[in-house]
Coordinates of C-alpha atoms in Angstrom, one line a residue:
X290 CA -48.9 47.9 123.6
X291 CA -48.9 49.4 119.7
X292 CA -52.3 48.5 119.2
X293 CA -53.1 50.2 122.0
X294 CA -51.3 53.4 120.6
X295 CA -52.9 53.1 117.2
X296 CA -56.0 53.3 118.6
X297 CA -55.4 56.4 120.7
X298 CA -54.2 57.9 117.5
X299 CA -57.2 56.9 115.4
X300 CA -59.4 58.4 118.0
X301 CA -57.6 61.6 118.2
X302 CA -58.4 61.9 114.6
X303 CA -61.9 62.6 115.6
X304 CA -61.2 64.6 118.9
X305 CA -59.8 68.0 117.6
X306 CA -59.9 69.7 120.9
X307 CA -58.2 67.0 123.0
X308 CA -55.7 66.0 120.2
X309 CA -54.7 70.1 120.3
X310 CA -54.6 69.7 124.3
X311 CA -52.2 66.8 124.0
X312 CA -50.2 68.2 121.2
X313 CA -49.7 71.4 123.8
X314 CA -48.4 69.0 126.7
X315 CA -51.6 69.7 128.5
X316 CA -52.4 65.9 128.8
X317 CA -50.3 63.5 129.5
X318 CA -50.6 60.1 127.4
X319 CA -52.3 58.1 130.6
X320 CA -54.9 60.6 130.3
X321 CA -55.7 60.9 126.9
X322 CA -55.8 56.9 126.4
X323 CA -58.4 56.9 129.0
X324 CA -60.5 59.8 127.6
X325 CA -60.1 58.4 124.2
X326 CA -61.9 55.4 125.3
X327 CA -65.0 57.2 126.2
X328 CA -64.7 60.3 124.1
X329 CA -67.5 61.5 121.3
X330 CA -68.1 64.9 119.4
X331 CA -70.9 65.6 121.7
X332 CA -68.7 65.3 125.3
X333 CA -65.6 66.2 124.2
X334 CA -66.0 69.4 125.8
X335 CA -67.1 68.1 129.1
X336 CA -64.3 65.7 129.5
X337 CA -61.2 67.9 128.4
X338 CA -62.5 70.1 131.3
X339 CA -62.3 67.1 133.5
X340 CA -59.0 66.1 132.3
X341 CA -57.4 69.1 133.0
X342 CA -58.7 69.3 136.7
X343 CA -58.5 65.7 137.4
X344 CA -55.5 63.4 138.2
X345 CA -54.7 60.4 136.0
X346 CA -56.1 58.0 138.5
X347 CA -59.2 60.1 139.0
X348 CA -59.5 60.5 135.1
X349 CA -59.7 56.6 134.8
X350 CA -62.6 56.3 137.2
X351 CA -64.4 58.6 136.0
X352 CA -64.1 57.3 132.6
X353 CA -64.8 53.8 133.9
X354 CA -67.7 55.3 134.9
X355 CA -69.0 56.9 131.9
X356 CA -68.3 53.9 129.8
X357 CA -70.1 51.9 132.2
X358 CA -73.7 54.3 131.9
X359 CA -73.1 54.2 127.5
X360 CA -72.7 50.2 127.9
X361 CA -76.1 50.5 129.6
X362 CA -77.5 52.6 126.9
X363 CA -76.2 50.3 124.3
X364 CA -77.4 46.9 125.8
X365 CA -80.9 47.9 126.2
X366 CA -82.5 45.2 124.3
X367 CA -79.6 43.4 123.4
X368 CA -77.5 40.2 124.7
X369 CA -74.6 40.9 127.1
X370 CA -72.9 37.5 125.8
X371 CA -69.9 39.3 125.0
X372 CA -69.5 41.1 128.6
X373 CA -68.6 37.7 130.4
X374 CA -65.0 37.1 130.9
X375 CA -62.8 35.4 133.7
X376 CA -59.0 36.8 134.2
X377 CA -56.3 35.9 136.4
X378 CA -53.0 37.5 137.1
X379 CA -50.0 36.9 139.3
X380 CA -49.6 39.6 142.3
X381 CA -46.1 40.5 143.2
X382 CA -45.9 38.3 146.3
X383 CA -46.3 35.1 144.2
X384 CA -50.0 34.9 144.8
X385 CA -52.8 34.7 142.0
X386 CA -56.1 36.6 141.6
X387 CA -58.9 35.1 139.7
X388 CA -61.7 37.5 138.5
X389 CA -64.7 36.4 136.5
X390 CA -67.9 38.6 135.3
X391 CA -71.3 36.8 134.5
X392 CA -74.9 36.8 134.6
X393 CA -76.2 36.6 138.0
X394 CA -78.2 33.5 137.2
X395 CA -74.6 31.9 136.3
X396 CA -73.3 33.4 139.2
X397 CA -75.5 31.9 141.4
X398 CA -74.7 28.4 140.3
X399 CA -71.4 29.0 140.8
X400 CA -71.5 30.4 144.5
X401 CA -74.1 27.2 144.9
X402 CA -71.5 24.8 143.7
X403 CA -68.8 26.8 146.2
X404 CA -71.3 26.2 149.3
X405 CA -72.0 22.5 148.2
X406 CA -68.0 21.8 148.1
X407 CA -68.0 23.5 151.4
X408 CA -70.7 21.6 153.1
X409 CA -69.6 18.5 152.0
X410 CA -66.2 19.0 152.7
X411 CA -67.4 19.8 156.3
X412 CA -69.4 16.9 156.7
X413 CA -66.6 14.8 155.5
X414 CA -64.4 16.1 158.1
X415 CA -66.9 16.2 160.8
X416 CA -67.2 12.1 159.8
X417 CA -63.8 11.4 160.1
X418 CA -63.4 13.5 163.3
X419 CA -66.4 10.9 164.5
X420 CA -64.8 8.2 163.6
X421 CA -61.5 9.1 165.5
X422 CA -63.5 9.7 168.6
X423 CA -65.3 6.3 168.5
X424 CA -61.6 4.6 168.2
X425 CA -60.3 6.7 170.7
X426 CA -63.1 5.9 173.1
X427 CA -62.9 1.9 172.0
X428 CA -59.0 1.8 172.8
X429 CA -59.7 4.0 176.2
X430 CA -62.3 1.1 177.1
X431 CA -60.1 -1.8 176.3
X432 CA -57.1 -0.2 178.3
X433 CA -57.0 -1.8 181.9
X434 CA -57.4 1.4 184.5
X435 CA -53.9 0.6 186.1
X436 CA -52.2 0.2 182.4
X437 CA -50.6 3.7 181.8
X438 CA -48.4 2.7 179.1
X439 CA -48.1 3.5 175.1
X440 CA -51.9 3.1 174.9
X441 CA -52.6 6.1 176.7
X442 CA -50.6 8.1 174.5
X443 CA -52.4 6.7 171.4
X444 CA -55.8 7.8 172.8
X445 CA -54.5 11.2 173.3
X446 CA -52.8 11.3 169.5
X447 CA -56.5 9.6 168.1
X448 CA -58.4 12.4 170.1
X449 CA -59.4 15.4 167.7
X450 CA -58.1 18.8 169.0
X451 CA -61.5 20.2 168.3
X452 CA -64.4 20.7 165.9
X453 CA -64.0 20.6 162.5
X454 CA -63.3 23.6 160.7
X455 CA -65.7 25.1 158.2
X456 CA -63.5 24.9 154.7
X457 CA -62.8 28.4 152.9
X458 CA -64.3 29.1 149.5
X459 CA -60.7 28.9 148.2
X460 CA -60.6 25.3 149.4
X461 CA -64.2 24.8 148.2
X462 CA -63.3 26.3 144.8
X463 CA -60.3 23.9 144.2
X464 CA -62.3 20.7 145.4
X465 CA -64.3 21.6 142.6
X466 CA -61.5 21.9 140.2
X467 CA -59.9 18.9 141.1
X468 CA -62.9 16.7 141.2
X469 CA -63.4 18.3 137.6
X470 CA -60.0 17.6 136.1
X471 CA -60.1 13.9 137.5
X472 CA -63.4 13.3 135.9
X473 CA -63.5 12.6 132.1
X474 CA -63.2 15.7 130.7
X475 CA -65.7 17.1 127.8
X476 CA -64.1 17.1 124.1
X477 CA -63.9 21.1 124.2
X478 CA -61.1 20.8 126.9
X479 CA -59.0 17.7 125.8
X480 CA -55.6 17.9 124.0
X481 CA -55.6 18.6 120.4
X482 CA -54.5 15.0 119.7
X483 CA -57.7 13.5 121.9
X484 CA -60.0 15.9 119.9
X485 CA -58.4 15.1 116.7
X486 CA -58.2 11.6 115.0
X487 CA -57.2 11.6 110.9
X488 CA -58.2 8.4 109.4
X489 CA -55.9 8.4 106.0
X490 CA -56.9 5.8 103.4
X491 CA -54.0 4.8 101.4
X492 CA -53.6 2.6 98.1
X493 CA -50.0 0.3 98.5
X494 CA -48.7 2.5 95.5
X495 CA -49.4 5.4 97.7
X496 CA -47.3 4.1 100.5
X497 CA -44.1 5.2 98.8
X498 CA -45.7 8.6 97.5
X499 CA -43.4 11.4 98.5
X500 CA -45.7 13.9 97.7
X501 CA -48.0 13.0 100.4
X502 CA -50.9 13.5 98.3
X503 CA -53.6 13.4 100.9
X504 CA -57.5 12.4 100.6
X505 CA -59.6 12.1 104.1
X506 CA -61.8 9.3 104.8
X507 CA -64.8 11.5 104.0
X508 CA -63.1 12.2 100.7
X509 CA -61.9 15.8 101.4
X510 CA -58.6 16.3 99.6
X511 CA -56.0 18.6 101.1
X512 CA -52.8 20.4 100.4
X513 CA -49.5 18.7 101.9
X514 CA -48.9 21.4 103.8
X515 CA -52.5 21.4 105.5
X516 CA -52.2 18.0 106.4
X517 CA -48.2 18.3 107.7
X518 CA -50.3 21.0 109.8
X519 CA -53.1 19.0 111.1
X520 CA -50.6 15.9 111.4
X521 CA -48.6 17.8 113.7
X522 CA -50.4 17.2 116.9
X523 CA -53.4 14.8 116.3
X524 CA -53.5 10.8 116.4
X525 CA -53.0 9.3 113.2
X526 CA -54.5 5.9 111.8
X527 CA -53.1 5.1 109.0
X528 CA -55.4 2.4 107.0
X529 CA -53.9 0.3 104.0
X530 CA -56.6 -0.4 101.1
X531 CA -56.9 -2.1 98.2
X532 CA -57.8 -0.6 94.7
X533 CA -61.6 -1.3 95.9
X534 CA -61.3 0.7 99.0
X535 CA -61.5 -2.2 101.2
X536 CA -59.1 -2.1 104.2
X537 CA -56.3 -4.5 104.2
X538 CA -54.6 -3.0 107.4
X539 CA -55.1 -0.4 110.1
X540 CA -52.5 0.8 112.3
X541 CA -51.8 2.1 116.0
X542 CA -52.2 5.4 116.7
X543 CA -48.8 7.0 115.9
X544 CA -47.0 10.1 116.2
X545 CA -49.1 12.4 118.4
X546 CA -47.2 13.7 121.0
X547 CA -47.4 11.6 124.4
X548 CA -48.6 13.5 127.6
X549 CA -45.4 13.3 129.4
X550 CA -43.7 14.8 126.5
X551 CA -46.3 17.3 126.4
X552 CA -45.8 18.0 129.6
X553 CA -42.4 18.7 129.3
X554 CA -42.8 20.8 126.1
X555 CA -45.5 23.5 127.9
X556 CA -42.6 23.5 130.9
X557 CA -39.6 24.4 128.8
X558 CA -41.6 27.0 126.7
X559 CA -43.4 28.6 129.4
X560 CA -46.9 27.4 128.3
X561 CA -47.2 30.2 125.4
X562 CA -46.6 30.3 121.9
X563 CA -43.1 30.8 120.7
X564 CA -44.0 32.6 117.6
X565 CA -42.1 36.1 117.9
X566 CA -44.2 38.6 119.8
X567 CA -47.2 35.8 120.3
X568 CA -47.9 35.7 124.3
X569 CA -51.4 33.6 123.4
X570 CA -51.2 30.8 126.0
X571 CA -54.4 29.2 124.8
X572 CA -55.3 26.7 121.8
X573 CA -51.5 25.9 121.7
X574 CA -50.4 23.0 119.5
X575 CA -47.3 21.0 119.4
X576 CA -45.7 21.6 116.0
X577 CA -43.1 19.1 115.0
X578 CA -40.1 21.3 113.4
X579 CA -38.9 18.5 111.1
X580 CA -42.2 17.1 110.1
X581 CA -42.9 13.6 111.0
X582 CA -43.7 12.9 107.8
X583 CA -40.2 13.5 106.7
X584 CA -38.9 11.3 109.3
X585 CA -38.9 13.9 112.2
X586 CA -39.2 12.4 115.6
X587 CA -41.9 12.8 118.3
X588 CA -38.7 14.3 120.8
X589 CA -38.7 17.4 122.9
X590 CA -35.6 18.6 120.6
X591 CA -38.0 18.3 117.6
X592 CA -41.0 20.2 119.0
X593 CA -42.0 23.9 120.0
X594 CA -45.8 25.3 121.1
X595 CA -47.3 27.1 118.8
X596 CA -51.1 28.7 118.8
X597 CA -53.5 27.4 116.3
X598 CA -52.9 30.6 114.3
X599 CA -49.2 30.8 113.9
X600 CA -49.2 27.3 113.7
X601 CA -51.0 27.7 110.1
X602 CA -48.7 30.5 109.5
X603 CA -45.5 27.9 109.6
X604 CA -47.1 25.2 107.6
X605 CA -49.2 27.2 104.9
X606 CA -47.8 30.6 105.0
X607 CA -44.3 30.3 104.0
X608 CA -43.0 31.0 107.4
X609 CA -40.2 28.6 108.9
X610 CA -38.5 27.6 112.1
X611 CA -34.9 26.3 112.5
X612 CA -33.0 26.0 116.0
X613 CA -30.1 28.1 116.5
X614 CA -26.5 26.9 117.9
X615 CA -27.6 27.9 121.2
X616 CA -31.0 26.3 121.1
X617 CA -33.4 28.8 120.9
X618 CA -35.7 29.0 117.9
X619 CA -35.4 31.2 115.0
X620 CA -38.3 32.6 112.7
X621 CA -38.3 33.2 109.2
X622 CA -41.2 35.3 107.1
X623 CA -41.7 34.4 103.7
X624 CA -38.8 36.6 102.2
X625 CA -36.5 34.2 104.3
X626 CA -35.5 37.3 107.1
X627 CA -35.4 36.3 110.8
X628 CA -38.3 37.7 112.9
X629 CA -36.5 39.4 116.0
X630 CA -38.3 38.5 119.0
X631 CA -37.7 42.0 120.7
X632 CA -36.8 44.4 118.2
X633 CA -34.0 46.7 118.9
X634 CA -35.0 50.2 119.6
X635 CA -33.0 53.2 117.3
X636 CA -30.3 54.8 118.9
X637 CA -30.9 58.5 119.7
X638 CA -28.2 61.2 118.8
X639 CA -26.5 63.0 121.4
X640 CA -28.5 65.9 121.2
X641 CA -32.0 64.5 121.2
X642 CA -33.3 66.6 124.0
X643 CA -32.0 69.5 122.6
X644 CA -33.8 69.0 119.4
X645 CA -36.8 68.1 120.9
X646 CA -37.0 71.5 123.1
X647 CA -36.1 73.4 119.8
X648 CA -39.1 71.5 117.5
X649 CA -41.4 73.0 120.7
X650 CA -39.7 76.2 120.3
X651 CA -40.7 76.3 116.3
X652 CA -43.9 75.1 116.9
X653 CA -44.6 77.5 119.2
X654 CA -45.0 75.5 122.1
X655 CA -44.2 76.5 125.7
X656 CA -44.0 73.4 127.4
X657 CA -42.3 73.5 130.6
X658 CA -42.2 71.3 134.6
X659 CA -46.0 73.3 135.0
X660 CA -47.9 72.3 131.6
X661 CA -49.0 69.2 132.1
X662 CA -50.1 69.5 136.0
X663 CA -53.6 69.0 136.7
X664 CA -55.6 71.7 138.6
X665 CA -57.0 69.0 141.3
X666 CA -57.1 71.3 144.6
X667 CA -56.9 68.2 147.0
X668 CA -60.5 68.3 147.9
X669 CA -62.2 64.4 147.0
X670 CA -63.8 64.4 144.1
X671 CA -67.6 63.7 143.7
X672 CA -67.7 60.9 140.7
X673 CA -71.4 60.4 140.4
X674 CA -71.2 64.7 139.3
X675 CA -68.7 64.2 137.2
X676 CA -70.0 61.2 135.3
X677 CA -73.4 63.0 135.0
X678 CA -72.2 66.0 133.9
X679 CA -70.2 64.1 131.0
X680 CA -73.2 61.8 130.0
X681 CA -76.0 64.6 130.3
X682 CA -76.0 64.7 126.5
X683 CA -77.7 62.5 124.3
X684 CA -75.8 61.7 120.8
X685 CA -77.3 64.5 119.3
X686 CA -75.7 66.7 121.5
X687 CA -79.2 68.0 123.0
X688 CA -79.3 68.6 127.0
X689 CA -81.1 66.1 128.8
X690 CA -82.2 66.0 132.6
X691 CA -80.0 64.4 134.8
X692 CA -82.4 61.8 135.7
X693 CA -82.5 60.5 132.1
X694 CA -78.6 60.4 132.1
X695 CA -78.2 58.4 135.7

């Protein structure tokens, strides 16, 4: 990503030895990306030595260990709230891997919930098996001894094949999730239309005001564009009032995106923000391409998903969105220029490789197929020792005993 490359470039400005080795082709970008996450002026030489010897994969593991030690030192006496996370990703076989990091007590609560769900599911299956067995015995007792008709076949079908199995952890976790979704979700997990309800006080003369000057029910005045953004995916309750502010009529909720349309919108847009270059899948809001206040309909053709940040840009930042002939969305910036979804790479001249090699010669660089090879001889790395060597210097550069650096 471009952000990561900018981070590496800035870090190299503080690490002259690693920068020089990278410029000579001795280190690959993968290695430089790893070491710039943890290297300092004091540890630069030790990390550079490890980078020349280790492979990129080995160096990643070493740097992760160094970063772990650094974080343990930084966290002494501080809150670890920012270290918690939940991630999920799709694997090549179509499955999904879910990973989480949390405090031990939070993890204990989650494990307890999973174990409780397992036990309840097992008790439920055991009760069902017991009921089936009792029903089977009742049918068997009611069947005449000489009758071997269809009732005997029913008894065989009703008899459980064996003892109920102990539910797996995945099944238990899914049961917890399904029970939560089926219950009343807290406000933080509701859609934008459920979280927001805008009450607008309108005098009879304001009903035909094309400027859409808005005063919210708490007296706050907002710009027309800010109101349009809020009204894209919120429940609107128009309240007609007289000159004294007394309500004359309160209409039903209008214009908020119905759940079926929102589901179709999420399916069509892939559940992510449609702004060029944005991959955000959180805090998404439905945007009316033609404002509802200007007569735009709440239908799929007039809607698209935008994250909260880009929704604000479209309404209040001067950006706009149109629909092309092929049905795709076209975004324009404040100057009216089209934003490309994938910038086209600049074409390379035919003699680009020769120019690159000549620039190396002019700079005095002797780069060949052996320059970037690591010096690893195939022996198993001692990662603990490598990490200890790098972290055995404190921020002042003073050598510290290995026991303090561990």
